[in-house]
Coordinates of C-alpha atoms in Angstrom, one line a residue:
M830 CA -0.1 -4.8 -17.0
A831 CA -0.9 -1.8 -19.4
A832 CA -2.5 1.6 -17.9
S833 CA -5.4 3.2 -18.7
F834 CA -3.6 6.4 -18.5
G835 CA -2.0 9.2 -20.8
V836 CA 1.7 8.7 -19.6
S837 CA 3.2 5.6 -18.6
S838 CA 6.0 5.4 -15.2
A839 CA 9.5 6.6 -16.1
A840 CA 12.0 3.8 -16.2
A841 CA 14.5 3.6 -12.8
A842 CA 17.3 6.1 -12.7
N843 CA 20.7 5.7 -10.3
A844 CA 20.4 7.3 -7.1
V845 CA 22.6 7.7 -4.2
K846 CA 21.6 5.5 -1.2
S847 CA 20.6 8.3 1.7
P848 CA 22.7 8.2 4.9
A849 CA 20.3 5.6 8.0
L850 CA 18.1 8.5 10.3
S851 CA 17.8 7.7 13.4
P852 CA 14.8 5.7 14.2
P853 CA 11.4 7.1 16.8
S854 CA 11.4 4.5 19.6
L855 CA 9.1 2.4 18.3
P856 CA 8.1 -1.2 18.6
V857 CA 9.6 -3.7 16.0
I858 CA 7.0 -5.7 14.0
R859 CA 8.6 -8.8 11.8
S860 CA 7.5 -8.9 8.5
E861 CA 8.1 -11.8 6.4
A862 CA 11.7 -13.2 4.7
R863 CA 12.4 -12.3 1.5
P864 CA 15.2 -12.8 -1.1
I865 CA 17.2 -9.5 -1.7
S866 CA 20.0 -10.4 -4.4
C867 CA 17.1 -10.2 -7.0
R868 CA 15.3 -7.6 -7.9
V869 CA 12.2 -8.8 -9.0
N870 CA 9.4 -10.0 -6.3
K871 CA 9.3 -13.8 -5.9
S872 CA 7.3 -16.4 -3.9
R873 CA 8.1 -16.1 -0.1
K874 CA 6.2 -17.7 2.7
A875 CA 5.5 -15.2 5.6
G876 CA 6.9 -14.7 9.5
K877 CA 4.9 -15.5 12.4
I878 CA 2.0 -11.7 12.8
T879 CA -0.5 -12.1 15.4
T880 CA -3.9 -10.4 14.5
K881 CA -3.3 -7.3 15.8
A882 CA 0.2 -7.3 14.5
V883 CA 1.6 -6.8 18.5
A884 CA 5.4 -6.0 18.5
A885 CA 7.3 -9.4 17.7
Q886 CA 11.0 -9.9 19.1
A887 CA 13.6 -8.7 17.0
E888 CA 16.2 -10.9 14.7
N889 CA 19.3 -12.1 16.6
P890 CA 22.3 -9.0 15.4
A891 CA 25.1 -11.2 14.8
S892 CA 22.6 -13.4 12.0
A893 CA 21.5 -9.7 10.6
A894 CA 24.9 -8.5 10.5
S895 CA 25.7 -11.8 7.8
K896 CA 22.9 -11.3 5.7
P897 CA 22.9 -9.1 2.7
G898 CA 20.9 -5.6 2.6
H899 CA 20.1 -3.6 5.6
E900 CA 16.8 -3.7 7.5
V901 CA 14.4 -0.9 8.1
L902 CA 11.0 -0.3 9.4
L903 CA 8.4 1.0 6.9
F904 CA 8.2 4.2 7.5
E905 CA 11.7 4.1 6.9
A906 CA 11.5 2.1 3.7
L907 CA 8.7 4.8 2.3
R908 CA 11.6 7.9 4.1
E909 CA 14.6 6.4 1.7
G910 CA 12.5 6.2 -1.0
L911 CA 11.5 9.9 -0.5
E912 CA 15.0 11.1 -0.1
E913 CA 16.8 9.2 -2.9
E914 CA 14.2 11.0 -5.0
M915 CA 15.1 14.5 -3.3
E916 CA 18.4 13.3 -4.1
R917 CA 18.0 12.2 -8.1
D918 CA 15.7 14.8 -9.0
P919 CA 15.4 18.8 -7.5
R920 CA 11.8 19.3 -8.8
V921 CA 10.6 16.7 -5.6
C922 CA 9.3 18.6 -3.4
I923 CA 6.8 17.2 0.1
F924 CA 3.7 19.2 1.3
G925 CA 2.0 18.7 4.2
E926 CA 1.0 19.5 7.8
D927 CA 4.4 19.3 10.4
V928 CA 6.1 17.5 7.4
G929 CA 9.2 20.1 7.7
H930 CA 10.9 20.5 11.0
Y931 CA 8.8 17.3 12.7
G932 CA 9.5 15.0 10.5
G933 CA 5.7 14.4 9.7
S934 CA 2.8 12.3 11.8
Y935 CA 4.9 8.8 11.6
K936 CA 8.7 10.6 10.7
V937 CA 8.4 9.8 6.9
S938 CA 9.6 12.9 6.3
K939 CA 12.2 13.4 9.8
G940 CA 15.3 15.6 8.6
L941 CA 14.6 15.9 5.1
A942 CA 13.8 20.0 6.1
D943 CA 17.3 20.2 7.7
K944 CA 18.5 19.0 4.7
Y945 CA 17.1 20.1 1.7
G946 CA 15.4 23.3 3.5
D947 CA 11.7 24.5 4.0
L948 CA 10.8 25.0 0.2
R949 CA 11.3 21.6 -0.4
V950 CA 10.1 20.0 2.1
L951 CA 6.9 22.8 3.3
D952 CA 5.1 23.2 6.3
T953 CA 1.5 24.0 5.5
P954 CA -1.5 25.1 7.9
I955 CA -4.3 22.9 8.5
A956 CA -6.2 23.2 4.8
E957 CA -6.0 20.0 2.7
N958 CA -7.9 21.3 0.4
S959 CA -5.1 24.6 -0.2
F960 CA -1.7 22.9 -0.1
T961 CA -3.5 20.0 -2.3
G962 CA -4.9 22.4 -5.1
M963 CA -1.3 24.2 -4.3
A964 CA 0.5 21.3 -5.0
V965 CA -1.5 20.7 -8.5
G966 CA -0.5 23.7 -9.4
A967 CA 3.2 23.2 -9.1
A968 CA 2.9 20.2 -10.7
M969 CA 1.5 22.2 -13.7
T970 CA 4.2 24.1 -13.8
G971 CA 7.0 21.2 -14.0
L972 CA 7.4 20.4 -10.2
R973 CA 7.2 16.5 -8.8
P974 CA 5.3 16.9 -5.5
V975 CA 4.7 14.6 -2.4
V976 CA 1.5 15.7 -0.4
E977 CA 1.1 14.3 2.9
G978 CA -2.4 13.4 4.2
M979 CA -1.6 13.1 8.8
N980 CA -4.8 10.7 8.7
M981 CA -6.2 9.9 4.8
G982 CA -9.7 10.4 6.3
F983 CA -8.4 14.3 6.3
L984 CA -8.2 14.2 2.4
L985 CA -12.1 14.4 1.7
L986 CA -11.2 17.9 2.4
A987 CA -9.5 18.0 -1.1
F988 CA -11.9 15.7 -2.7
N989 CA -12.4 18.4 -4.9
Q990 CA -8.6 19.0 -5.8
I991 CA -7.8 15.1 -6.3
S992 CA -11.0 14.7 -8.7
D993 CA -11.5 18.0 -10.6
N994 CA -7.7 18.7 -10.7
C995 CA -5.7 15.9 -10.2
G996 CA -7.5 13.2 -11.8
M997 CA -9.1 15.5 -15.1
L998 CA -6.7 18.5 -15.7
H999 CA -4.4 15.8 -18.1
Y1000 CA -7.5 15.3 -20.4
T1001 CA -9.0 18.9 -19.6
S1002 CA -6.5 20.5 -20.9
G1003 CA -5.4 18.4 -24.2
G1004 CA -3.1 17.2 -23.1
Q1005 CA -1.3 20.7 -22.7
F1006 CA -0.3 19.5 -18.1
T1007 CA 0.9 16.2 -16.9
I1008 CA 0.1 16.4 -13.0
P1009 CA 2.8 14.1 -11.7
T1010 CA 1.7 14.3 -7.7
V1011 CA 1.9 11.3 -5.0
I1012 CA -0.8 11.7 -2.4
R1013 CA -0.1 9.6 0.2
G1014 CA -0.8 9.0 3.8
P1015 CA -1.7 6.7 6.8
G1016 CA -5.2 5.0 7.1
G1017 CA -7.2 2.0 8.0
V1018 CA -8.5 0.8 11.2
G1019 CA -5.3 1.0 13.7
R1020 CA -6.4 0.6 17.5
Q1021 CA -9.1 2.9 18.7
L1022 CA -8.0 5.5 16.5
G1023 CA -12.5 6.2 16.7
A1024 CA -14.1 6.5 13.8
E1025 CA -13.1 9.3 12.0
H1026 CA -9.3 8.2 11.8
S1027 CA -10.2 4.9 11.1
Q1028 CA -11.1 5.0 7.0
R1029 CA -10.8 3.2 3.8
L1030 CA -10.6 5.4 1.1
E1031 CA -9.5 3.2 -1.7
S1032 CA -13.7 3.1 -2.7
Y1033 CA -14.3 6.5 -2.4
F1034 CA -11.1 7.3 -4.8
Q1035 CA -11.6 4.6 -7.1
S1036 CA -13.9 5.7 -9.3
I1037 CA -11.6 8.7 -10.1
P1038 CA -11.0 9.0 -13.9
G1039 CA -7.3 8.9 -14.6
I1040 CA -5.5 8.7 -11.0
Q1041 CA -3.5 5.5 -9.8
M1042 CA -3.7 3.4 -6.8
V1043 CA -1.5 1.4 -4.7
A1044 CA -1.1 -0.1 -1.3
C1045 CA 2.0 -0.5 0.0
S1046 CA 2.5 -3.8 2.6
T1047 CA 6.1 -4.5 3.5
P1048 CA 9.2 -2.0 2.9
Y1049 CA 10.1 -3.7 0.4
N1050 CA 7.7 -2.8 -2.0
A1051 CA 6.8 0.3 0.3
K1052 CA 10.2 1.6 -0.4
G1053 CA 9.7 0.5 -4.1
L1054 CA 6.1 2.3 -4.5
M1055 CA 7.2 5.1 -3.6
K1056 CA 10.2 5.4 -5.5
A1057 CA 8.0 5.1 -9.1
A1058 CA 4.7 6.8 -7.7
I1059 CA 6.7 9.7 -8.0
R1060 CA 8.9 8.8 -11.4
S1061 CA 5.5 8.3 -12.8
E1062 CA 4.3 10.8 -14.7
N1063 CA 0.3 10.4 -13.7
P1064 CA -1.0 11.1 -10.4
V1065 CA -0.7 8.1 -8.0
V1066 CA -2.9 7.6 -4.6
L1067 CA -0.3 5.7 -2.1
F1068 CA -1.9 4.0 0.6
E1069 CA -0.2 2.9 4.0
H1070 CA -1.7 1.0 6.5
V1071 CA -1.5 3.2 10.7
L1072 CA -0.3 -0.5 12.3
L1073 CA 1.8 -1.6 9.5
Y1074 CA 4.5 1.4 9.5
N1075 CA 6.9 -0.9 12.1
L1076 CA 6.6 -3.9 9.9
K1077 CA 11.0 -4.8 9.6
E1078 CA 12.2 -6.2 6.8
R1079 CA 15.9 -6.6 4.9
I1080 CA 16.2 -4.2 1.6
P1081 CA 18.5 -4.3 -0.6
D1082 CA 21.2 -1.9 -0.6
E1083 CA 21.0 -1.0 -4.3
E1084 CA 18.1 0.4 -6.1
Y1085 CA 15.1 -0.5 -7.0
V1086 CA 12.0 0.0 -8.1
V1087 CA 8.2 -1.1 -7.9
S1088 CA 5.8 -1.1 -11.1
L1089 CA 2.9 0.6 -10.2
E1090 CA 0.6 -1.5 -11.9
E1091 CA 2.0 -5.3 -10.8
A1092 CA 0.1 -7.6 -8.4
E1093 CA 2.9 -9.7 -5.7
M1094 CA 2.2 -13.6 -5.8
V1095 CA 3.0 -14.1 -2.0
R1096 CA 2.2 -17.9 -1.9
P1097 CA 1.6 -19.4 -4.2
G1098 CA -1.0 -22.6 -4.2
E1099 CA -3.3 -24.8 -6.4
H1100 CA -7.0 -24.7 -4.1
V1101 CA -7.8 -21.7 -4.3
T1102 CA -6.9 -18.3 -5.0
I1103 CA -6.2 -15.5 -2.4
L1104 CA -6.8 -11.9 -3.3
T1105 CA -5.9 -9.1 -0.7
Y1106 CA -4.1 -6.4 0.0
S1107 CA -2.6 -4.4 2.8
R1108 CA -2.7 -4.6 6.3
M1109 CA -5.1 -8.2 4.9
R1110 CA -2.0 -9.6 3.5
Y1111 CA -1.0 -10.8 6.8
H1112 CA -4.3 -12.1 8.4
V1113 CA -4.3 -14.1 5.2
M1114 CA -1.2 -15.3 5.8
Q1115 CA -2.2 -16.4 9.3
A1116 CA -4.5 -18.1 8.3
A1117 CA -2.8 -20.0 5.5
K1118 CA -0.9 -21.5 7.8
T1119 CA -3.8 -23.4 9.3
L1120 CA -5.4 -24.2 5.6
V1121 CA -2.0 -26.2 5.1
N1122 CA -2.3 -28.4 8.6
K1123 CA -5.8 -28.5 7.1
G1124 CA -4.8 -30.3 4.1
Y1125 CA -5.3 -26.7 1.9
D1126 CA -3.2 -25.3 -1.0
P1127 CA -4.5 -21.4 -1.2
E1128 CA -2.3 -19.3 -3.3
V1129 CA -2.3 -15.9 -1.4
I1130 CA -1.8 -12.8 -4.1
D1131 CA -1.4 -8.9 -3.3
I1132 CA -3.4 -7.3 -5.4
R1133 CA -1.0 -3.5 -4.9
S1134 CA -2.6 -1.8 -7.9
L1135 CA -5.8 -1.1 -6.4
K1136 CA -6.2 1.0 -9.6
P1137 CA -5.4 -0.8 -12.2
F1138 CA -5.6 -4.0 -11.6
D1139 CA -3.2 -6.7 -12.6
L1140 CA -5.8 -9.0 -14.1
Y1141 CA -2.7 -10.7 -15.8
T1142 CA -1.1 -12.2 -12.6
I1143 CA -4.8 -12.8 -10.9
G1144 CA -6.3 -13.9 -14.6
N1145 CA -3.3 -16.8 -14.9
S1146 CA -4.1 -17.9 -10.9
I1147 CA -7.8 -18.7 -11.5
K1148 CA -7.4 -20.5 -14.4
K1149 CA -5.5 -22.7 -12.4
T1150 CA -7.4 -23.2 -9.7
H1151 CA -10.8 -22.0 -10.2
K1152 CA -11.4 -20.8 -7.1
V1153 CA -11.0 -16.6 -5.8
L1154 CA -11.7 -15.6 -2.4
I1155 CA -10.9 -11.6 -1.8
V1156 CA -10.3 -10.3 1.7
E1157 CA -10.2 -6.6 2.3
E1158 CA -10.4 -4.3 5.3
C1159 CA -12.3 -1.5 2.6
M1160 CA -16.3 -1.7 3.3
R1161 CA -18.4 -4.6 1.6
T1162 CA -20.3 -2.2 -0.4
G1163 CA -18.6 -0.1 -3.1
G1164 CA -15.2 -1.8 -1.7
I1165 CA -12.2 -2.5 -4.2
G1166 CA -13.9 -5.6 -3.5
A1167 CA -16.7 -5.4 -5.3
S1168 CA -15.0 -3.9 -8.1
L1169 CA -12.2 -6.4 -8.1
T1170 CA -15.2 -9.2 -8.5
A1171 CA -17.3 -7.7 -11.5
A1172 CA -13.8 -7.5 -13.3
I1173 CA -13.1 -11.1 -12.4
N1174 CA -16.7 -12.4 -13.6
E1175 CA -16.8 -9.9 -16.7
N1176 CA -13.2 -11.4 -17.5
F1177 CA -12.8 -14.8 -16.0
N1178 CA -16.5 -16.4 -15.2
D1179 CA -16.0 -19.5 -17.7
Y1180 CA -13.1 -20.4 -15.1
L1181 CA -14.5 -19.9 -12.1
D1182 CA -16.0 -23.4 -10.2
A1183 CA -17.9 -21.1 -7.4
P1184 CA -19.4 -17.9 -6.4
I1185 CA -16.7 -16.0 -5.5
V1186 CA -16.5 -14.9 -2.2
C1187 CA -15.9 -11.7 -0.5
L1188 CA -14.7 -10.8 2.9
S1189 CA -14.3 -7.4 4.1
S1190 CA -15.6 -4.7 6.6
Q1191 CA -18.6 -4.4 8.4
D1192 CA -20.7 -1.3 6.7
V1193 CA -20.7 0.5 10.2
P1194 CA -18.5 3.1 11.5
T1195 CA -15.4 2.3 13.1
P1196 CA -16.4 2.2 16.4
Y1197 CA -13.9 3.1 19.4
A1198 CA -14.3 0.4 21.6
G1199 CA -11.3 -2.9 20.7
T1200 CA -14.0 -5.4 21.0
L1201 CA -16.2 -3.8 19.1
E1202 CA -13.5 -2.4 16.7
E1203 CA -11.9 -6.0 16.0
W1204 CA -15.7 -7.4 15.5
T1205 CA -15.6 -5.1 12.1
V1206 CA -12.9 -6.4 10.9
V1207 CA -11.5 -9.5 9.0
Q1208 CA -10.4 -12.2 11.2
P1209 CA -7.6 -15.1 10.4
G1210 CA -10.8 -17.6 11.5
Q1211 CA -13.5 -15.6 9.0
I1212 CA -10.5 -16.2 6.4
V1213 CA -10.2 -20.6 7.2
T1214 CA -14.2 -20.9 7.1
A1215 CA -14.3 -19.2 4.3
V1216 CA -11.8 -21.6 2.3
E1217 CA -12.9 -24.1 3.6
Q1218 CA -16.9 -23.7 2.3
L1219 CA -15.4 -22.6 -0.8
C1220 CA -13.4 -26.0 -1.2
R1221 CA -15.6 -28.6 -0.4

């Protein structure tokens, strides 16, 4: 799908794969299995994952060693993407709090300061508006900065820099400047992180002209989206879910990038189109197992590109199933689901046999209490019920 921006993403170039870095001692969560002999995403079935993404038993080392590629956790895949791009292009640099010798709040930049120095991996004061503005200025002079927010909620302090500077300078300068900046960090509802640390900023940023937004959901697409975002001439916001950093998956040894503007067909089906992204992908796939056992055949699409939407992939699915369920962790009012509903109604209304159903988080601050926190987020049982009602 073509982006409505001034400059399109750059083509893939060869890069040298970096050596493995020592991972922190974190629990392992299985991602769904996927073929890695091909660089193009293909449909695949999801592995077992529980509602709260509890750690699962690791794969047998003997069987893992016989498969091509290498296993990484999602945060390690992000690091690989960063390191490969820093190796390939000396203009790539990192800004953020504790991104240097500490390695970032979730160890995405661990070891990079030792390899590339303190000027390319710059530890900043606790001042999101200042270091995001500094990154914009660096991009204007030819660098390709990657800004890490220790938590995406903290980037609200840099909203002016992201909106008025990142999003608009290419236009307001008459095309004299491009702002090839990546803004990334952890977000979403974690485990009892409290309201301020559980925000979903997709709805905040989606209305800013001139920026692209993507959300990773597997180690494979996390690395590919990171590399594509760094190479893009547009400012890109990369959303990472705090509960997905420990997803484990085998990814190719050879270099690859993932398109910033394409959705992923996770599971083909005939009865209903389920559109989702980020952590909700796994809630949907858990629900899909129950639905299949009940005789339903859902088609699951990870939209990945939150702005612009891949209406080509989405539209082709709707023309086949004629029913749409949107599942998101974003807030219901003014969220991604609301924008996606509007886009579908404007473009594919004649193909719908039923009204679009959207399951979203409740419009309340995320409670600290674990039980209450769970109630505010869409659960697999609700997805099953929604599909049953749609397909009556």
